[in-house]
């Protein structure tokens, strides 16, 4: 019998894949210690596959659950059933899950039922409001409830777990592996000219203007609690801004969720300086992030990446589980509020002092060594 530690990473969406890729690769550097398997639920299909290709990941198991227009019950029940069946033949010592998606929650539950230990990466983020973001606050609390090891990105996220009664011996502050992924990509873009030319061609083929010579705002949006009237407000604010600032370009890679695509197309398709494009692969997205003037988003991961790049971020949410970048001054919460979005974008475009106050580079989420730290901690728990 092998005395290697059997580890299975389980993830399903674009952001989980980006943040788990560095950990998967780092674990595989130690084949004498770890027997590593990668299981994707494919809660996302195309957006996941793009990341798998970027980071050269071939999953050992693909549960292939995505359905167009899936609801939360579809995701949860399909992940639970598929993992129950997989765990009948594959018995890892530990599964590793990431963050707060329904894949994370259901995979944690399936492992708990099967008596398999759980390591939760990006643990302890909280808004303390169960409905914002929905259902992510619930998902991460559920994962935290059954996890055996909690890899918290910051002191604040570790403290949230301690406040909930989690044994402090099981909590490790490791930074966030999104910074590992970001540095991997920015290093490549900075040091490999042929690679950058290729990525720039990829961007050019999607955008019909000279983005390198233009001032542009990069935006994304997909939160479930923003569906409906909030998304309409966001799009109307962008439309207003695009008329007010005709020489500023707005680049918007639109999430594939039909609840997002419809209002975005209905309201913004005819604006000449708003460029609605398909979700970008991680390489061109990081390239565009690093050259953007302002970022407008409701994303979690982008709130972590942008401070490292020194970019002002306006977050179209009322609360955030990532207060570190707000404290550092690079992130501001503007809600999904028509007037507020217009006011803050206008201030950033018109008032240079205000812009400068939000654009210093900060690194609250680590130094790019998160994967390495987690691997060491896992090795120390081999005998558990
Ligand atoms: C999910 C996560 C959210 C995370 C986000 C990252 C849950 C409940 N939500 O939200 O926490 O922040 O991913 O992007 O876990 N679709 C495609 N192709 C894709 C991906 C999505 O067509 O590659 C469409 C499908 O119609 C799918 C829909 O988008 O049914 C919604 O996908 P889903 O994963 O349920 O929700 P997200 O909004 O992506
Ligand atoms: N991202 C990407 N292409 C895009 C938009 C975002 O690669 O077109 C990356 C982004 O850099 C970040 C992650 O996807 O690392 C964020 O994913 P998303 O906003 O979908 O999810 P969240 O972080 O809100 O859970």
Short mmCIF file of C-alpha atoms and ligand atoms in Angstrom, two decimals:
data_model
loop_
_atom_site.label_atom_id
_atom_site.label_comp_id
_atom_site.label_asym_id
_atom_site.label_seq_id
_atom_site.Cartn_x
_atom_site.Cartn_y
_atom_site.Cartn_z
CA UNK A 1 0.00 0.00 0.00
CA UNK A 2 1.29 3.46 -0.93
CA UNK A 3 2.01 5.81 1.97
CA UNK A 4 1.65 8.83 -0.25
CA UNK A 5 -0.97 11.36 0.74
CA UNK A 6 -3.91 11.05 -1.68
CA UNK A 7 -5.26 14.46 -2.55
CA UNK A 8 -8.10 15.34 -4.88
CA UNK A 9 -8.73 18.92 -5.96
CA UNK A 10 -12.38 19.54 -6.82
CA UNK A 11 -13.44 22.71 -8.62
CA UNK A 12 -15.91 23.78 -11.27
CA UNK A 13 -15.91 27.44 -12.30
CA UNK A 14 -13.51 29.91 -13.93
CA UNK A 15 -12.31 31.65 -10.75
CA UNK A 16 -11.83 28.39 -8.83
CA UNK A 17 -9.75 27.01 -11.70
CA UNK A 18 -7.55 30.12 -11.90
CA UNK A 19 -6.91 30.00 -8.16
CA UNK A 20 -6.46 26.22 -7.89
CA UNK A 21 -4.11 25.89 -10.89
CA UNK A 22 -1.01 27.08 -8.99
CA UNK A 23 -1.77 24.66 -6.14
CA UNK A 24 -2.33 21.71 -8.48
CA UNK A 25 0.99 22.34 -10.21
CA UNK A 26 2.85 22.87 -6.96
CA UNK A 27 1.49 19.61 -5.45
CA UNK A 28 2.58 17.74 -8.56
CA UNK A 29 6.17 18.89 -7.99
CA UNK A 30 6.27 16.40 -5.08
CA UNK A 31 5.19 13.04 -6.56
CA UNK A 32 7.09 11.20 -3.82
CA UNK A 33 4.83 12.77 -1.18
CA UNK A 34 1.48 13.35 -2.88
CA UNK A 35 -0.71 11.32 -5.18
CA UNK A 36 -2.72 14.13 -6.78
CA UNK A 37 -5.97 13.88 -8.73
CA UNK A 38 -7.95 16.70 -10.31
CA UNK A 39 -11.74 16.46 -10.51
CA UNK A 40 -13.71 19.18 -12.29
CA UNK A 41 -17.46 19.40 -11.84
CA UNK A 42 -17.65 21.63 -14.93
CA UNK A 43 -20.27 23.83 -13.28
CA UNK A 44 -18.89 26.14 -15.97
CA UNK A 45 -18.06 24.49 -19.28
CA UNK A 46 -16.49 26.89 -21.79
CA UNK A 47 -15.18 29.34 -19.17
CA UNK A 48 -13.61 26.47 -17.21
CA UNK A 49 -12.12 24.83 -20.30
CA UNK A 50 -10.44 28.11 -21.24
CA UNK A 51 -8.65 28.16 -17.89
CA UNK A 52 -7.72 24.46 -18.07
CA UNK A 53 -6.09 25.15 -21.43
CA UNK A 54 -4.29 28.26 -20.18
CA UNK A 55 -2.76 26.37 -17.26
CA UNK A 56 -2.26 23.06 -19.16
CA UNK A 57 -4.53 21.06 -16.85
CA UNK A 58 -6.06 17.76 -17.93
CA UNK A 59 -8.60 16.69 -15.31
CA UNK A 60 -8.58 13.07 -14.12
CA UNK A 61 -12.36 13.25 -13.65
CA UNK A 62 -14.84 15.51 -15.41
CA UNK A 63 -18.37 15.41 -13.95
CA UNK A 64 -19.62 17.59 -16.83
CA UNK A 65 -22.69 18.89 -14.96
CA UNK A 66 -23.30 22.29 -16.64
CA UNK A 67 -26.71 22.89 -18.16
CA UNK A 68 -27.75 26.16 -19.78
CA UNK A 69 -29.80 28.18 -17.31
CA UNK A 70 -29.03 25.82 -14.39
CA UNK A 71 -30.36 26.77 -10.99
CA UNK A 72 -28.76 26.27 -7.58
CA UNK A 73 -30.56 22.99 -6.94
CA UNK A 74 -29.35 21.59 -10.28
CA UNK A 75 -25.73 22.35 -9.43
CA UNK A 76 -25.89 21.12 -5.84
CA UNK A 77 -27.76 17.89 -6.52
CA UNK A 78 -25.69 16.98 -9.59
CA UNK A 79 -22.38 17.56 -7.80
CA UNK A 80 -23.54 15.63 -4.73
CA UNK A 81 -24.70 12.61 -6.73
CA UNK A 82 -21.70 12.50 -9.05
CA UNK A 83 -19.20 12.78 -6.19
CA UNK A 84 -21.03 10.18 -4.12
CA UNK A 85 -20.51 7.77 -7.02
CA UNK A 86 -16.89 8.77 -7.59
CA UNK A 87 -16.02 8.39 -3.90
CA UNK A 88 -17.15 4.75 -4.08
CA UNK A 89 -14.09 3.96 -6.16
CA UNK A 90 -11.71 6.87 -5.44
CA UNK A 91 -10.91 7.44 -1.77
CA UNK A 92 -8.67 10.49 -1.34
CA UNK A 93 -7.28 11.25 2.12
CA UNK A 94 -8.12 14.90 1.55
CA UNK A 95 -10.16 16.83 -0.94
CA UNK A 96 -9.30 20.44 -1.57
CA UNK A 97 -12.06 22.87 -2.45
CA UNK A 98 -11.89 26.57 -3.14
CA UNK A 99 -13.89 29.60 -2.09
CA UNK A 100 -17.64 29.87 -2.24
CA UNK A 101 -19.32 28.45 -5.32
CA UNK A 102 -22.06 25.83 -5.25
CA UNK A 103 -19.42 23.33 -6.43
CA UNK A 104 -17.42 24.18 -3.28
CA UNK A 105 -20.39 23.74 -0.98
CA UNK A 106 -21.69 20.53 -2.57
CA UNK A 107 -18.23 18.95 -2.85
CA UNK A 108 -17.60 19.71 0.82
CA UNK A 109 -20.92 18.12 1.71
CA UNK A 110 -20.25 15.02 -0.43
CA UNK A 111 -16.83 14.58 1.21
CA UNK A 112 -18.28 15.05 4.68
CA UNK A 113 -20.90 12.35 3.96
CA UNK A 114 -18.15 10.04 2.66
CA UNK A 115 -15.90 10.65 5.66
CA UNK A 116 -13.16 12.28 3.59
CA UNK A 117 -11.16 15.16 5.09
CA UNK A 118 -11.53 18.60 3.55
CA UNK A 119 -9.08 21.44 3.04
CA UNK A 120 -10.78 24.76 2.28
CA UNK A 121 -8.69 27.16 0.22
CA UNK A 122 -9.70 30.85 0.45
CA UNK A 123 -11.42 30.19 3.76
CA UNK A 124 -13.04 32.65 6.15
CA UNK A 125 -14.22 35.41 3.80
CA UNK A 126 -17.41 36.90 5.17
CA UNK A 127 -19.77 39.81 4.62
CA UNK A 128 -21.89 38.64 7.59
CA UNK A 129 -24.94 39.01 5.34
CA UNK A 130 -26.28 35.64 4.20
CA UNK A 131 -27.96 37.23 1.17
CA UNK A 132 -24.98 39.21 -0.17
CA UNK A 133 -23.37 37.78 -2.10
CA UNK A 134 -26.05 35.15 -2.69
CA UNK A 135 -25.53 32.22 -2.39
CA UNK A 136 -21.77 32.59 -1.84
CA UNK A 137 -21.89 33.65 1.83
CA UNK A 138 -23.93 30.51 2.58
CA UNK A 139 -21.64 28.33 0.45
CA UNK A 140 -18.44 29.39 2.19
CA UNK A 141 -19.97 29.08 5.65
CA UNK A 142 -21.13 25.55 4.83
CA UNK A 143 -17.67 24.60 3.56
CA UNK A 144 -16.10 26.17 6.65
CA UNK A 145 -18.38 24.16 8.91
CA UNK A 146 -17.07 20.80 7.67
CA UNK A 147 -13.49 21.69 6.70
CA UNK A 148 -10.59 20.10 8.61
CA UNK A 149 -8.00 22.62 7.40
CA UNK A 150 -8.78 26.26 6.62
CA UNK A 151 -6.40 28.20 4.37
CA UNK A 152 -7.32 31.82 5.08
CA UNK A 153 -5.87 34.51 2.78
CA UNK A 154 -5.54 37.24 5.43
CA UNK A 155 -5.57 37.94 9.14
CA UNK A 156 -9.13 39.28 8.80
CA UNK A 157 -10.44 36.09 7.18
CA UNK A 158 -8.68 33.99 9.83
CA UNK A 159 -10.29 36.12 12.55
CA UNK A 160 -13.75 35.55 11.03
CA UNK A 161 -13.22 31.80 11.49
CA UNK A 162 -11.95 32.19 15.03
CA UNK A 163 -15.02 34.30 15.84
CA UNK A 164 -17.16 31.42 14.58
CA UNK A 165 -15.45 29.01 16.95
CA UNK A 166 -13.11 27.25 14.50
CA UNK A 167 -10.09 25.72 16.26
CA UNK A 168 -7.22 28.16 15.62
CA UNK A 169 -4.80 25.20 15.18
CA UNK A 170 -6.68 24.34 11.98
CA UNK A 171 -6.44 27.85 10.49
CA UNK A 172 -3.45 28.93 8.41
CA UNK A 173 -2.90 32.38 6.92
CA UNK A 174 -1.48 31.74 3.47
CA UNK A 175 -2.36 34.70 1.24
CA UNK A 176 -4.52 34.09 -1.80
CA UNK A 177 -3.36 31.86 -4.66
CA UNK A 178 -4.92 34.31 -7.12
CA UNK A 179 -1.70 36.30 -6.65
CA UNK A 180 0.36 33.22 -7.60
CA UNK A 181 -1.70 32.94 -10.80
CA UNK A 182 -1.52 36.67 -11.50
CA UNK A 183 2.26 36.84 -11.04
CA UNK A 184 2.72 33.79 -13.27
CA UNK A 185 0.82 35.63 -16.00
CA UNK A 186 2.33 39.11 -15.52
CA UNK A 187 5.86 37.62 -15.48
CA UNK A 188 5.14 35.91 -18.78
CA UNK A 189 3.66 39.08 -20.28
CA UNK A 190 6.59 41.20 -19.04
CA UNK A 191 9.38 38.84 -20.08
CA UNK A 192 8.23 36.92 -23.13
CA UNK A 193 7.80 39.35 -26.02
CA UNK A 194 6.56 36.71 -28.50
CA UNK A 195 3.91 35.59 -26.03
CA UNK A 196 2.74 39.19 -25.50
CA UNK A 197 2.52 39.81 -29.25
CA UNK A 198 0.37 36.68 -29.57
CA UNK A 199 -1.93 37.81 -26.74
CA UNK A 200 -2.20 41.31 -28.22
CA UNK A 201 -3.29 39.77 -31.54
CA UNK A 202 -5.92 37.79 -29.65
CA UNK A 203 -7.21 41.01 -28.07
CA UNK A 204 -7.11 42.90 -31.40
CA UNK A 205 -9.24 40.22 -33.00
CA UNK A 206 -12.00 40.89 -30.44
CA UNK A 207 -11.79 44.69 -30.27
CA UNK A 208 -12.37 47.00 -33.20
CA UNK A 209 -10.23 49.90 -31.93
CA UNK A 210 -6.64 50.66 -30.98
CA UNK A 211 -6.93 49.75 -27.31
CA UNK A 212 -3.23 50.30 -26.60
CA UNK A 213 -3.52 53.94 -27.63
CA UNK A 214 -6.83 54.54 -25.82
CA UNK A 215 -8.01 55.27 -22.33
CA UNK A 216 -10.38 52.49 -21.39
CA UNK A 217 -12.49 51.21 -18.52
CA UNK A 218 -12.60 47.44 -18.13
CA UNK A 219 -15.79 46.06 -16.67
CA UNK A 220 -17.34 42.74 -15.65
CA UNK A 221 -20.54 41.73 -13.84
CA UNK A 222 -22.29 38.50 -12.94
CA UNK A 223 -23.54 38.42 -9.32
CA UNK A 224 -26.89 36.67 -8.85
CA UNK A 225 -28.16 39.31 -6.41
CA UNK A 226 -27.63 41.93 -9.15
CA UNK A 227 -29.89 40.15 -11.67
CA UNK A 228 -32.93 42.14 -12.75
CA UNK A 229 -33.26 45.79 -11.77
CA UNK A 230 -29.67 46.15 -10.50
CA UNK A 231 -28.21 45.00 -13.80
CA UNK A 232 -30.50 47.37 -15.65
CA UNK A 233 -29.26 50.23 -13.43
CA UNK A 234 -25.63 49.26 -14.03
CA UNK A 235 -26.09 49.14 -17.81
CA UNK A 236 -28.01 52.43 -17.88
CA UNK A 237 -25.19 54.07 -15.89
CA UNK A 238 -22.62 52.79 -18.41
CA UNK A 239 -24.73 54.03 -21.29
CA UNK A 240 -24.92 57.48 -19.67
CA UNK A 241 -21.14 57.52 -19.07
CA UNK A 242 -20.39 56.43 -22.63
CA UNK A 243 -22.29 59.47 -23.93
CA UNK A 244 -20.74 61.81 -21.34
CA UNK A 245 -17.20 60.59 -22.14
CA UNK A 246 -17.21 59.75 -25.88
CA UNK A 247 -13.42 59.43 -26.10
CA UNK A 248 -13.24 56.90 -23.23
CA UNK A 249 -13.71 53.29 -24.31
CA UNK A 250 -15.61 50.74 -22.22
CA UNK A 251 -14.49 47.12 -22.65
CA UNK A 252 -16.95 44.60 -21.32
CA UNK A 253 -16.28 40.83 -21.64
CA UNK A 254 -19.81 39.62 -20.94
CA UNK A 255 -20.30 36.60 -18.66
CA UNK A 256 -22.10 33.71 -20.41
CA UNK A 257 -24.99 33.65 -17.94
CA UNK A 258 -28.19 34.42 -19.94
CA UNK A 259 -29.39 36.64 -17.05
CA UNK A 260 -26.39 38.86 -17.79
CA UNK A 261 -26.29 38.68 -21.57
CA UNK A 262 -29.86 39.89 -22.11
CA UNK A 263 -29.88 43.24 -20.25
CA UNK A 264 -26.34 44.00 -21.39
CA UNK A 265 -27.24 43.49 -25.06
CA UNK A 266 -30.60 45.22 -24.75
CA UNK A 267 -29.13 48.38 -23.22
CA UNK A 268 -25.53 48.62 -24.43
CA UNK A 269 -25.31 46.98 -27.85
CA UNK A 270 -25.72 50.25 -29.75
CA UNK A 271 -23.18 52.38 -27.82
CA UNK A 272 -20.22 53.02 -30.16
CA UNK A 273 -17.60 53.27 -27.41
CA UNK A 274 -18.91 50.25 -25.43
CA UNK A 275 -17.28 47.04 -26.65
CA UNK A 276 -19.25 43.95 -25.68
CA UNK A 277 -17.09 40.89 -26.18
CA UNK A 278 -17.05 37.24 -25.15
CA UNK A 279 -15.37 36.24 -21.85
CA UNK A 280 -11.63 36.51 -22.35
CA UNK A 281 -9.03 33.86 -21.65
CA UNK A 282 -6.99 34.66 -18.55
CA UNK A 283 -3.89 35.81 -20.51
CA UNK A 284 -5.65 38.58 -22.50
CA UNK A 285 -7.76 39.51 -19.49
CA UNK A 286 -4.68 40.12 -17.32
CA UNK A 287 -3.08 42.04 -20.19
CA UNK A 288 -6.15 44.30 -20.45
CA UNK A 289 -6.37 44.65 -16.65
CA UNK A 290 -2.78 45.81 -16.43
CA UNK A 291 -3.29 48.48 -19.13
CA UNK A 292 -6.75 49.66 -18.03
CA UNK A 293 -7.47 53.08 -16.53
CA UNK A 294 -10.34 52.06 -14.22
CA UNK A 295 -12.03 48.75 -13.37
CA UNK A 296 -15.75 48.45 -12.76
CA UNK A 297 -16.87 45.07 -11.45
CA UNK A 298 -18.90 42.98 -9.04
CA UNK A 299 -16.36 40.13 -9.22
CA UNK A 300 -14.56 38.74 -6.20
CA UNK A 301 -11.28 37.74 -7.85
CA UNK A 302 -10.80 41.04 -9.66
CA UNK A 303 -10.99 42.88 -6.31
CA UNK A 304 -7.92 40.86 -5.33
CA UNK A 305 -5.96 41.20 -8.57
CA UNK A 306 -6.46 44.91 -9.23
CA UNK A 307 -4.79 46.24 -6.04
CA UNK A 308 -1.61 44.37 -6.97
CA UNK A 309 -1.67 46.16 -10.31
CA UNK A 310 -2.40 49.54 -8.71
CA UNK A 311 -5.72 50.00 -10.53
CA UNK A 312 -8.71 51.84 -9.06
CA UNK A 313 -11.65 49.47 -8.72
CA UNK A 314 -15.27 50.50 -8.31
CA UNK A 315 -17.20 47.53 -6.95
CA UNK A 316 -20.86 47.44 -7.91
CA UNK A 317 -21.99 45.85 -4.65
CA UNK A 318 -23.14 47.16 -1.25
CA UNK A 319 -20.87 44.89 0.82
CA UNK A 320 -17.65 43.01 0.26
CA UNK A 321 -15.99 40.03 1.91
CA UNK A 322 -12.68 41.54 0.79
CA UNK A 323 -12.31 44.62 3.04
CA UNK A 324 -8.50 44.65 2.81
CA UNK A 325 -8.37 46.45 -0.53
CA UNK A 326 -11.07 48.89 0.59
CA UNK A 327 -8.89 49.68 3.64
CA UNK A 328 -5.89 50.07 1.34
CA UNK A 329 -7.84 52.63 -0.72
CA UNK A 330 -7.80 50.96 -4.17
CA UNK A 331 -11.33 49.54 -3.96
CA UNK A 332 -14.51 51.55 -3.42
CA UNK A 333 -18.02 50.13 -3.03
CA UNK A 334 -20.49 51.98 -5.25
CA UNK A 335 -23.43 49.54 -5.20
CA UNK A 336 -25.54 48.81 -8.26
CA UNK A 337 -26.65 52.41 -8.00
CA UNK A 338 -27.12 54.45 -11.18
CA UNK A 339 -26.19 57.86 -9.68
CA UNK A 340 -23.33 56.53 -7.58
CA UNK A 341 -21.67 54.67 -10.48
CA UNK A 342 -21.86 57.77 -12.67
CA UNK A 343 -20.55 60.02 -9.88
CA UNK A 344 -17.53 57.85 -9.01
CA UNK A 345 -16.50 57.09 -12.59
CA UNK A 346 -16.80 60.81 -13.39
CA UNK A 347 -14.65 61.73 -10.37
CA UNK A 348 -11.98 59.23 -11.43
CA UNK A 349 -12.01 60.56 -15.00
CA UNK A 350 -12.13 64.28 -14.09
CA UNK A 351 -10.16 64.60 -10.86
CA UNK A 352 -6.54 63.53 -11.13
CA UNK A 353 -5.87 63.86 -7.38
CA UNK A 354 -8.78 61.54 -6.66
CA UNK A 355 -7.55 59.11 -9.32
CA UNK A 356 -4.03 59.11 -7.84
CA UNK A 357 -5.41 58.50 -4.34
CA UNK A 358 -6.92 55.22 -5.55
CA UNK A 359 -4.16 53.98 -7.81
CA UNK A 360 -1.23 53.01 -5.57
CA UNK A 361 -0.20 49.35 -5.78
CA UNK A 362 -1.03 47.33 -2.66
CA UNK A 363 -0.60 43.69 -1.88
CA UNK A 364 -3.03 42.65 0.84
CA UNK A 365 -3.49 39.18 -0.64
CA UNK A 366 0.01 37.79 -0.45
CA UNK A 367 3.30 37.55 -2.29
CA UNK A 368 2.59 34.77 -4.78
CA UNK A 369 3.77 31.92 -2.52
CA UNK A 370 0.35 30.72 -1.36
CA UNK A 371 0.49 27.38 -3.19
CA UNK A 372 3.90 26.60 -1.74
CA UNK A 373 2.70 27.42 1.78
CA UNK A 374 -0.38 25.22 1.46
CA UNK A 375 1.70 22.30 0.16
CA UNK A 376 3.99 22.52 3.22
CA UNK A 377 1.01 22.60 5.58
CA UNK A 378 -0.54 19.57 3.87
CA UNK A 379 2.73 17.68 4.16
CA UNK A 380 2.77 18.41 7.89
CA UNK A 381 -0.72 16.89 8.16
CA UNK A 382 0.20 13.68 6.35
CA UNK A 383 -0.08 11.66 9.51
CA UNK A 384 -3.51 13.05 10.56
C1 LIG B 1 -20.87 30.97 -10.61
C2 LIG B 1 -20.81 30.93 -9.08
C3 LIG B 1 -20.31 32.25 -8.52
C4 LIG B 1 -18.99 32.66 -9.17
C5 LIG B 1 -19.16 32.65 -10.69
C6 LIG B 1 -17.84 32.95 -11.37
C7 LIG B 1 -22.51 29.64 -7.86
C8 LIG B 1 -23.91 29.58 -7.39
N1 LIG B 1 -22.17 30.74 -8.56
O1 LIG B 1 -21.86 31.91 -10.98
O2 LIG B 1 -20.12 32.13 -7.13
O3 LIG B 1 -18.66 33.95 -8.73
O4 LIG B 1 -19.60 31.35 -11.12
O5 LIG B 1 -18.03 33.31 -12.70
O6 LIG B 1 -21.75 28.74 -7.64
N2 LIG B 1 -22.58 29.54 -18.63
C9 LIG B 1 -22.20 29.04 -19.85
N3 LIG B 1 -20.87 28.64 -20.00
C10 LIG B 1 -19.96 28.74 -19.01
C11 LIG B 1 -20.36 29.27 -17.77
C12 LIG B 1 -21.68 29.66 -17.60
O7 LIG B 1 -22.98 28.94 -20.78
O8 LIG B 1 -18.80 28.37 -19.22
C13 LIG B 1 -23.99 29.95 -18.45
C14 LIG B 1 -24.93 28.73 -18.39
O9 LIG B 1 -26.17 29.06 -18.97
C15 LIG B 1 -25.09 28.52 -16.88
C16 LIG B 1 -25.12 29.97 -16.42
O10 LIG B 1 -24.15 30.64 -17.22
O11 LIG B 1 -26.24 27.79 -16.56
C17 LIG B 1 -24.87 30.21 -14.96
O12 LIG B 1 -23.70 29.54 -14.49
P1 LIG B 1 -23.56 29.27 -12.90
O13 LIG B 1 -22.28 28.59 -12.64
O14 LIG B 1 -24.80 28.64 -12.39
O15 LIG B 1 -23.57 30.71 -12.29
P2 LIG B 1 -22.52 31.89 -12.42
O16 LIG B 1 -23.31 33.14 -12.47
O17 LIG B 1 -21.56 31.61 -13.47
N1 LIG B 2 -11.45 36.77 -15.80
C1 LIG B 2 -11.03 36.23 -17.02
N2 LIG B 2 -11.68 36.62 -18.16
C2 LIG B 2 -12.72 37.49 -18.15
C3 LIG B 2 -13.15 38.01 -16.91
C4 LIG B 2 -12.50 37.62 -15.75
O1 LIG B 2 -10.08 35.45 -17.07
O2 LIG B 2 -13.26 37.78 -19.22
C5 LIG B 2 -10.76 36.33 -14.54
C6 LIG B 2 -10.33 37.41 -13.59
O3 LIG B 2 -9.01 37.86 -13.87
C7 LIG B 2 -10.42 36.72 -12.24
C8 LIG B 2 -11.55 35.73 -12.41
O4 LIG B 2 -11.72 35.58 -13.81
O5 LIG B 2 -9.24 35.99 -11.92
C9 LIG B 2 -12.81 36.24 -11.78
O6 LIG B 2 -13.88 35.43 -12.18
P1 LIG B 2 -15.38 35.87 -11.96
O7 LIG B 2 -15.49 37.35 -11.91
O8 LIG B 2 -16.19 35.14 -12.97
O9 LIG B 2 -15.74 35.22 -10.54
P2 LIG B 2 -15.62 35.70 -9.02
O10 LIG B 2 -14.20 36.04 -8.75
O11 LIG B 2 -16.55 36.86 -8.85
O12 LIG B 2 -16.09 34.53 -8.25
#
